[in-house]
CSV table of C-alpha atoms in Angstrom, one decimal:
chain,number,residue,atom,x,y,z
A,1,UNK,CA,1.1,3.2,33.5
A,2,UNK,CA,-1.4,2.7,30.6
A,3,UNK,CA,-2.8,6.3,31.1
A,4,UNK,CA,0.5,7.8,31.1
A,5,UNK,CA,1.7,6.2,27.9
A,6,UNK,CA,-1.6,7.1,26.3
A,7,UNK,CA,-1.2,10.7,27.3
A,8,UNK,CA,2.5,10.7,26.0
A,9,UNK,CA,1.2,9.2,22.7
A,10,UNK,CA,-1.4,11.9,22.4
A,11,UNK,CA,1.1,14.7,23.1
A,12,UNK,CA,3.8,13.4,20.8
A,13,UNK,CA,1.9,12.5,17.8
A,14,UNK,CA,-1.1,14.8,17.9
A,15,UNK,CA,0.5,17.2,15.3
A,16,UNK,CA,1.4,14.6,12.8
A,17,UNK,CA,-2.1,14.1,11.3
A,18,UNK,CA,-1.2,16.5,8.2
A,19,UNK,CA,2.2,14.8,7.6
A,20,UNK,CA,0.9,12.6,4.9
A,21,UNK,CA,-2.0,12.8,2.3
A,22,UNK,CA,-3.2,10.3,0.0
A,23,UNK,CA,-2.5,10.4,-3.6
A,24,UNK,CA,-5.3,9.7,-5.9
A,25,UNK,CA,-4.3,6.2,-6.6
A,26,UNK,CA,-2.1,5.4,-3.5
A,27,UNK,CA,-2.9,4.2,0.0
A,28,UNK,CA,-1.4,6.1,3.0
A,29,UNK,CA,-0.6,4.0,6.0
A,30,UNK,CA,1.7,5.3,8.8
A,31,UNK,CA,1.5,5.6,12.6
A,32,UNK,CA,-0.5,8.9,12.3
A,33,UNK,CA,-2.6,8.6,9.1
A,34,UNK,CA,-4.7,5.8,7.5
A,35,UNK,CA,-6.3,6.7,4.2
A,36,UNK,CA,-7.4,4.4,1.4
A,37,UNK,CA,-7.5,5.2,-2.2
A,38,UNK,CA,-10.3,2.8,-2.9
A,39,UNK,CA,-13.8,2.5,-1.6
A,40,UNK,CA,-13.0,-1.2,-0.7
A,41,UNK,CA,-10.3,-0.1,1.8
A,42,UNK,CA,-6.6,-0.7,2.1
A,43,UNK,CA,-4.8,-3.0,-0.3
A,44,UNK,CA,-3.3,-5.3,2.2
A,45,UNK,CA,-1.3,-7.5,-0.1
A,46,UNK,CA,0.5,-4.4,-1.1
A,47,UNK,CA,1.2,-3.4,2.5
A,48,UNK,CA,2.8,-6.8,3.2
A,49,UNK,CA,5.3,-6.2,0.3
A,50,UNK,CA,5.8,-2.5,1.3
A,51,UNK,CA,6.4,-3.4,5.0
A,52,UNK,CA,8.4,-6.7,4.3
A,53,UNK,CA,6.2,-8.7,6.5
A,54,UNK,CA,4.8,-12.3,6.0
A,55,UNK,CA,1.3,-13.4,5.1
A,56,UNK,CA,-0.6,-15.3,7.7
A,57,UNK,CA,-1.1,-18.5,5.5
A,58,UNK,CA,-3.7,-21.2,5.9
A,59,UNK,CA,-0.6,-23.4,6.8
A,60,UNK,CA,0.2,-21.2,9.9
A,61,UNK,CA,-3.6,-21.3,10.9
A,62,UNK,CA,-3.5,-25.0,10.8
A,63,UNK,CA,-0.5,-25.0,13.0
A,64,UNK,CA,-2.3,-22.8,15.6
A,65,UNK,CA,-5.2,-25.2,15.5
A,66,UNK,CA,-2.9,-28.3,15.9
A,67,UNK,CA,-1.0,-26.7,18.8
A,68,UNK,CA,-4.1,-25.3,20.6
A,69,UNK,CA,-6.4,-28.2,19.9
A,70,UNK,CA,-9.0,-25.6,19.0
A,71,UNK,CA,-10.6,-24.1,16.0
A,72,UNK,CA,-8.7,-20.9,15.1
A,73,UNK,CA,-10.3,-17.8,16.1
A,74,UNK,CA,-12.5,-16.3,13.3
A,75,UNK,CA,-10.1,-13.2,13.1
A,76,UNK,CA,-7.6,-15.7,11.9
A,77,UNK,CA,-10.0,-17.8,9.7
A,78,UNK,CA,-11.3,-14.7,8.1
A,79,UNK,CA,-8.0,-12.8,7.4
A,80,UNK,CA,-8.7,-10.0,10.0
A,81,UNK,CA,-5.2,-10.8,11.3
A,82,UNK,CA,-3.4,-11.1,8.0
A,83,UNK,CA,0.3,-10.4,8.4
A,84,UNK,CA,3.0,-11.2,11.0
A,85,UNK,CA,6.7,-11.0,11.8
A,86,UNK,CA,8.2,-14.4,13.1
A,87,UNK,CA,4.9,-15.6,14.6
A,88,UNK,CA,6.5,-19.0,14.1
A,89,UNK,CA,8.9,-18.3,16.7
A,90,UNK,CA,6.0,-17.6,19.4
A,91,UNK,CA,4.5,-21.0,18.1
A,92,UNK,CA,7.8,-22.8,18.7
A,93,UNK,CA,7.9,-21.4,22.2
A,94,UNK,CA,4.4,-22.6,22.9
A,95,UNK,CA,5.2,-26.0,21.5
A,96,UNK,CA,8.2,-26.2,23.8
A,97,UNK,CA,6.2,-25.1,26.7
A,98,UNK,CA,8.2,-21.9,27.1
A,99,UNK,CA,6.5,-18.7,28.2
A,100,UNK,CA,5.6,-15.7,26.1
A,101,UNK,CA,3.7,-12.6,26.7
A,102,UNK,CA,1.2,-10.3,24.8
A,103,UNK,CA,1.6,-6.7,24.4
A,104,UNK,CA,-1.7,-5.1,23.3
A,105,UNK,CA,-0.8,-1.4,23.8
A,106,UNK,CA,-4.3,-0.7,24.8
A,107,UNK,CA,-5.4,1.2,28.0
A,108,UNK,CA,-8.7,-0.2,28.9
A,109,UNK,CA,-9.5,2.4,31.4
A,110,UNK,CA,-9.9,5.2,28.7
A,111,UNK,CA,-13.2,6.9,28.2
A,112,UNK,CA,-12.6,7.1,24.4
A,113,UNK,CA,-12.7,3.4,23.5
A,114,UNK,CA,-14.7,2.5,20.3
A,115,UNK,CA,-15.6,-1.1,19.1
A,116,UNK,CA,-12.4,-1.2,17.0
A,117,UNK,CA,-10.5,-1.2,20.2
A,118,UNK,CA,-12.0,-4.5,21.1
A,119,UNK,CA,-10.2,-6.2,18.4
A,120,UNK,CA,-7.0,-6.8,20.6
A,121,UNK,CA,-9.1,-7.4,23.8
A,122,UNK,CA,-11.2,-10.2,22.0
A,123,UNK,CA,-8.2,-11.8,20.5
A,124,UNK,CA,-5.9,-11.7,23.5
A,125,UNK,CA,-8.2,-12.4,26.3
A,126,UNK,CA,-7.8,-16.7,26.0
A,127,UNK,CA,7.5,0.5,36.9
A,128,UNK,CA,11.2,1.6,37.3
A,129,UNK,CA,12.6,-1.1,34.8
A,130,UNK,CA,10.2,0.1,32.2
A,131,UNK,CA,12.0,3.6,32.3
A,132,UNK,CA,15.3,2.2,32.3
A,133,UNK,CA,14.6,0.3,29.2
A,134,UNK,CA,13.3,3.4,27.6
A,135,UNK,CA,16.6,4.9,28.2
A,136,UNK,CA,18.5,1.9,26.9
A,137,UNK,CA,16.5,1.9,23.7
A,138,UNK,CA,17.1,5.7,23.2
A,139,UNK,CA,20.8,5.1,23.6
A,140,UNK,CA,20.7,2.2,21.0
A,141,UNK,CA,18.8,3.9,18.2
A,142,UNK,CA,20.2,7.0,16.3
A,143,UNK,CA,18.4,9.9,15.0
A,144,UNK,CA,19.4,8.8,11.5
A,145,UNK,CA,17.7,5.5,11.9
A,146,UNK,CA,14.3,6.9,13.2
A,147,UNK,CA,14.3,9.5,10.3
A,148,UNK,CA,14.5,6.5,7.9
A,149,UNK,CA,11.7,4.5,9.6
A,150,UNK,CA,9.4,7.3,10.5
A,151,UNK,CA,10.3,10.1,8.2
A,152,UNK,CA,10.9,12.6,10.8
A,153,UNK,CA,12.4,16.0,9.8
A,154,UNK,CA,14.3,18.8,11.5
A,155,UNK,CA,11.1,20.8,12.3
A,156,UNK,CA,9.5,17.8,14.2
A,157,UNK,CA,9.1,18.1,18.0
A,158,UNK,CA,11.3,16.4,20.4
A,159,UNK,CA,8.5,14.7,21.9
A,160,UNK,CA,7.6,13.0,18.6
A,161,UNK,CA,11.2,11.8,18.1
A,162,UNK,CA,11.5,10.5,21.6
A,163,UNK,CA,8.2,8.7,21.8
A,164,UNK,CA,9.1,5.5,19.9
A,165,UNK,CA,11.4,4.4,22.7
A,166,UNK,CA,8.4,4.6,25.0
A,167,UNK,CA,6.1,2.4,22.7
A,168,UNK,CA,9.2,-0.1,22.3
A,169,UNK,CA,10.0,-0.6,26.0
A,170,UNK,CA,7.0,-3.0,26.9
A,171,UNK,CA,8.2,-5.4,24.1
A,172,UNK,CA,11.2,-6.2,26.5
A,173,UNK,CA,10.3,-8.6,29.3
A,174,UNK,CA,12.7,-6.9,31.7
A,175,UNK,CA,10.4,-4.0,31.9
A,176,UNK,CA,8.2,-6.1,34.1
A,177,UNK,CA,10.3,-7.6,36.7
A,178,UNK,CA,7.2,-7.9,38.9
A,179,UNK,CA,5.8,-10.5,36.4
A,180,UNK,CA,8.8,-12.2,35.0
A,181,UNK,CA,11.3,-11.9,37.8
A,182,UNK,CA,15.0,-12.1,36.6
A,183,UNK,CA,14.1,-13.9,33.4
A,184,UNK,CA,14.8,-11.0,30.7
A,185,UNK,CA,14.5,-13.2,27.7
A,186,UNK,CA,10.8,-14.0,27.6
A,187,UNK,CA,9.7,-13.5,24.0
A,188,UNK,CA,6.7,-11.0,23.2
A,189,UNK,CA,3.9,-11.1,20.7
A,190,UNK,CA,2.4,-7.9,19.6
A,191,UNK,CA,-1.0,-7.9,18.0
A,192,UNK,CA,-1.6,-4.5,16.5
A,193,UNK,CA,-2.6,-2.6,13.4
A,194,UNK,CA,-0.1,-2.7,10.7
A,195,UNK,CA,0.2,1.2,10.9
A,196,UNK,CA,1.9,0.6,14.2
A,197,UNK,CA,4.6,-1.7,12.6
A,198,UNK,CA,7.3,1.0,12.2
A,199,UNK,CA,7.6,1.3,16.0
A,200,UNK,CA,8.3,-2.4,16.3
A,201,UNK,CA,10.5,-2.8,13.2
A,202,UNK,CA,12.7,-0.2,15.1
A,203,UNK,CA,12.2,-2.4,18.4
A,204,UNK,CA,13.2,-5.5,16.5
A,205,UNK,CA,16.4,-3.9,15.3
A,206,UNK,CA,17.5,-2.7,18.7
A,207,UNK,CA,16.4,-5.5,20.8
A,208,UNK,CA,19.3,-8.0,20.0
A,209,UNK,CA,21.8,-5.3,20.6
A,210,UNK,CA,20.4,-5.0,24.2
A,211,UNK,CA,20.6,-8.7,24.7
A,212,UNK,CA,16.7,-9.3,24.3
A,213,UNK,CA,14.7,-11.6,21.9
A,214,UNK,CA,13.1,-9.7,19.0
A,215,UNK,CA,9.2,-9.4,19.4
A,216,UNK,CA,6.9,-11.1,17.2
A,217,UNK,CA,4.0,-9.3,15.4
A,218,UNK,CA,0.7,-10.3,14.2
A,219,UNK,CA,-0.9,-7.5,12.2
A,220,UNK,CA,-4.7,-6.8,12.0
A,221,UNK,CA,-6.6,-5.2,9.1
A,222,UNK,CA,-8.1,-1.7,10.0
A,223,UNK,CA,-11.5,-1.3,11.5
A,224,UNK,CA,-13.3,0.8,9.1
A,225,UNK,CA,-15.1,4.1,10.0
A,226,UNK,CA,-18.9,4.0,9.8
A,227,UNK,CA,-18.8,6.3,6.7
A,228,UNK,CA,-16.7,3.7,4.7
A,229,UNK,CA,-13.6,1.6,4.4
A,230,UNK,CA,-11.3,4.5,3.0
A,231,UNK,CA,-10.6,5.5,6.7
A,232,UNK,CA,-10.3,3.7,10.0
A,233,UNK,CA,-12.6,4.4,13.0
A,234,UNK,CA,-11.3,7.1,15.0
A,235,UNK,CA,-12.1,7.9,18.6
A,236,UNK,CA,-11.6,11.7,17.8
A,237,UNK,CA,-14.8,11.7,15.3
A,238,UNK,CA,-17.9,10.6,17.2
A,239,UNK,CA,-19.8,10.2,14.0
A,240,UNK,CA,-17.3,7.7,12.7
A,241,UNK,CA,-17.1,5.6,15.7
A,242,UNK,CA,-19.3,3.4,18.0
A,243,UNK,CA,-18.1,3.9,21.5
A,244,UNK,CA,-17.9,1.1,24.2
A,245,UNK,CA,-20.0,3.6,26.4
A,246,UNK,CA,-22.8,4.0,23.9
A,247,UNK,CA,-26.3,3.2,24.8
A,248,UNK,CA,-28.5,0.6,22.9
A,249,UNK,CA,-30.3,3.7,21.4
A,250,UNK,CA,-27.1,5.4,20.3
A,251,UNK,CA,-25.8,2.4,18.6
A,252,UNK,CA,-28.8,1.9,16.7
A,253,UNK,CA,-29.0,5.5,15.6
A,254,UNK,CA,-25.4,5.7,14.6
A,255,UNK,CA,-25.8,2.3,12.5
A,256,UNK,CA,-29.0,3.5,10.8
A,257,UNK,CA,-27.9,7.0,10.2
A,258,UNK,CA,-24.1,6.9,9.4
A,259,UNK,CA,-23.2,3.2,8.4
A,260,UNK,CA,-22.2,3.3,4.7
A,261,UNK,CA,-24.5,1.0,2.5
A,262,UNK,CA,-23.4,-1.1,-0.4
A,263,UNK,CA,-27.2,-1.6,-1.4
A,264,UNK,CA,-29.1,-0.1,-4.3
A,265,UNK,CA,-30.4,3.4,-4.2
A,266,UNK,CA,-34.0,2.0,-4.1
A,267,UNK,CA,-35.5,-1.4,-3.1
A,268,UNK,CA,-36.3,-2.2,-6.7
A,269,UNK,CA,-32.7,-1.4,-7.7
A,270,UNK,CA,-31.3,-3.5,-4.8
A,271,UNK,CA,-33.4,-6.5,-5.5
A,272,UNK,CA,-32.5,-6.4,-9.2
A,273,UNK,CA,-28.7,-5.7,-8.9
A,274,UNK,CA,-28.0,-6.8,-5.3
A,275,UNK,CA,-25.7,-5.3,-2.7
A,276,UNK,CA,-21.9,-4.9,-2.6
A,277,UNK,CA,-20.7,-6.5,0.5
A,278,UNK,CA,-17.1,-5.3,-0.2
A,279,UNK,CA,-18.1,-1.6,0.6
A,280,UNK,CA,-21.0,-2.2,3.0
A,281,UNK,CA,-19.8,-1.2,6.3
A,282,UNK,CA,-22.6,-3.4,8.3
A,283,UNK,CA,-21.5,-6.5,6.5
A,284,UNK,CA,-17.9,-5.5,7.1
A,285,UNK,CA,-18.5,-5.2,10.9
A,286,UNK,CA,-20.3,-8.6,10.9
A,287,UNK,CA,-17.0,-10.1,9.6
A,288,UNK,CA,-15.5,-9.1,13.0
A,289,UNK,CA,-18.3,-9.7,15.4
A,290,UNK,CA,-20.5,-12.5,13.9
A,291,UNK,CA,-18.8,-15.8,15.1
A,292,UNK,CA,-20.9,-18.2,12.9
A,293,UNK,CA,-19.2,-18.6,9.6
A,294,UNK,CA,-22.2,-20.3,7.9
A,295,UNK,CA,-24.6,-17.5,9.0
A,296,UNK,CA,-22.2,-14.9,7.7
A,297,UNK,CA,-21.9,-16.6,4.4
A,298,UNK,CA,-25.5,-16.9,4.1
A,299,UNK,CA,-26.0,-13.2,4.9
A,300,UNK,CA,-23.3,-12.5,2.1
A,301,UNK,CA,-25.2,-14.6,-0.5
A,302,UNK,CA,-28.6,-13.0,0.5
A,303,UNK,CA,-27.3,-9.5,0.4
A,304,UNK,CA,-25.4,-9.8,-2.9
A,305,UNK,CA,-28.4,-11.4,-4.5
A,306,UNK,CA,-30.7,-8.7,-3.4
A,307,UNK,CA,-32.7,-10.9,-1.3
A,308,UNK,CA,-31.5,-9.3,1.9
A,309,UNK,CA,-32.4,-5.6,2.3
A,310,UNK,CA,-30.0,-3.1,3.7
A,311,UNK,CA,-32.3,-2.4,6.6
A,312,UNK,CA,-32.5,-6.0,7.6
A,313,UNK,CA,-28.6,-6.1,7.4
A,314,UNK,CA,-28.3,-3.2,9.6
A,315,UNK,CA,-30.9,-4.7,12.1
A,316,UNK,CA,-28.7,-7.8,12.3
A,317,UNK,CA,-25.6,-5.8,13.1
A,318,UNK,CA,-27.5,-3.5,15.6
A,319,UNK,CA,-28.5,-6.6,17.7
A,320,UNK,CA,-25.0,-8.0,17.8
A,321,UNK,CA,-23.3,-4.7,18.6
A,322,UNK,CA,-25.9,-3.9,21.3
A,323,UNK,CA,-25.3,-7.2,23.0
A,324,UNK,CA,-21.6,-7.2,22.7
A,325,UNK,CA,-21.3,-3.7,24.2
A,326,UNK,CA,-23.8,-4.3,27.0
A,327,UNK,CA,-21.8,-7.3,27.9
A,328,UNK,CA,-18.6,-5.4,28.0
A,329,UNK,CA,-20.3,-2.6,30.1
A,330,UNK,CA,-21.4,-5.1,32.5
A,331,UNK,CA,-18.0,-6.7,32.8
A,332,UNK,CA,-16.2,-3.4,33.2
A,333,UNK,CA,-18.5,-2.3,35.9
A,334,UNK,CA,-17.5,-5.5,37.8
A,335,UNK,CA,-13.9,-4.5,37.7
A,336,UNK,CA,-12.3,-2.7,40.7
A,337,UNK,CA,-9.2,-0.9,41.5
């Protein structure tokens, strides 16, 4: 089913890339296009206001730690997952020992997975009814509603207009009777990039009308392209991405050749003025993949002061990514049909 949905996604939105262009001083974030107006990347506080979601607060992180009895994942501690919709409802269900399920929307069999696609995998690791629900959702949402949510126009293809119902259906537990049986009210938690939020705003509107609970959402920041934080990593651009099928040599070459540096133009300038971690892609990637908070903070201090050079920072990242991807490739080989 994942391959089918992925193909429908590709066919229905592939012509949408030119739908929005960034203004000189404004970020563009929608299901088809993510472009930042700033070298430091998207302004996520503005996005929370624009999308009407809620910030993941320290109080919420503390509650997760209390409920799980474990230190929160570093994606939560560092604000990688920064926004949510009714995550408290999922925590309430967990506290009451009621079931819920995760909808990651990622087909792990794809050959075009890059390291940004690992984010939902890492965070979420610890069918006839499906298509019936697609039809139910299509009946429950008007064209006027999707025009308002997605900005569709009269010249948009029917595939683009009908696809939101396909993406919405897995958020209803009745789509999976082979998992949940006759229990159609199991709540769903969807960790995703905030650019996908419009699909699930629509889902949250229609779910109660169909007799289902609203899905909860947990939004992640975007995983930046190698060339800089102004755009997200894309599987369609091999030079902006590190793929989960890349060899150690390819990983090393891509980081050394393409990863945007926040360091000085010369060693002397770097030692004098230090590096800028806010725009340095190697440091930004370490925020995702280096577990050790103390080591990450020391790297930040050393790079900002100029003591740590760009080449050494990239070397640190290369070693981490080579091991991470090699481990993923080994685990994937062990999976059979």
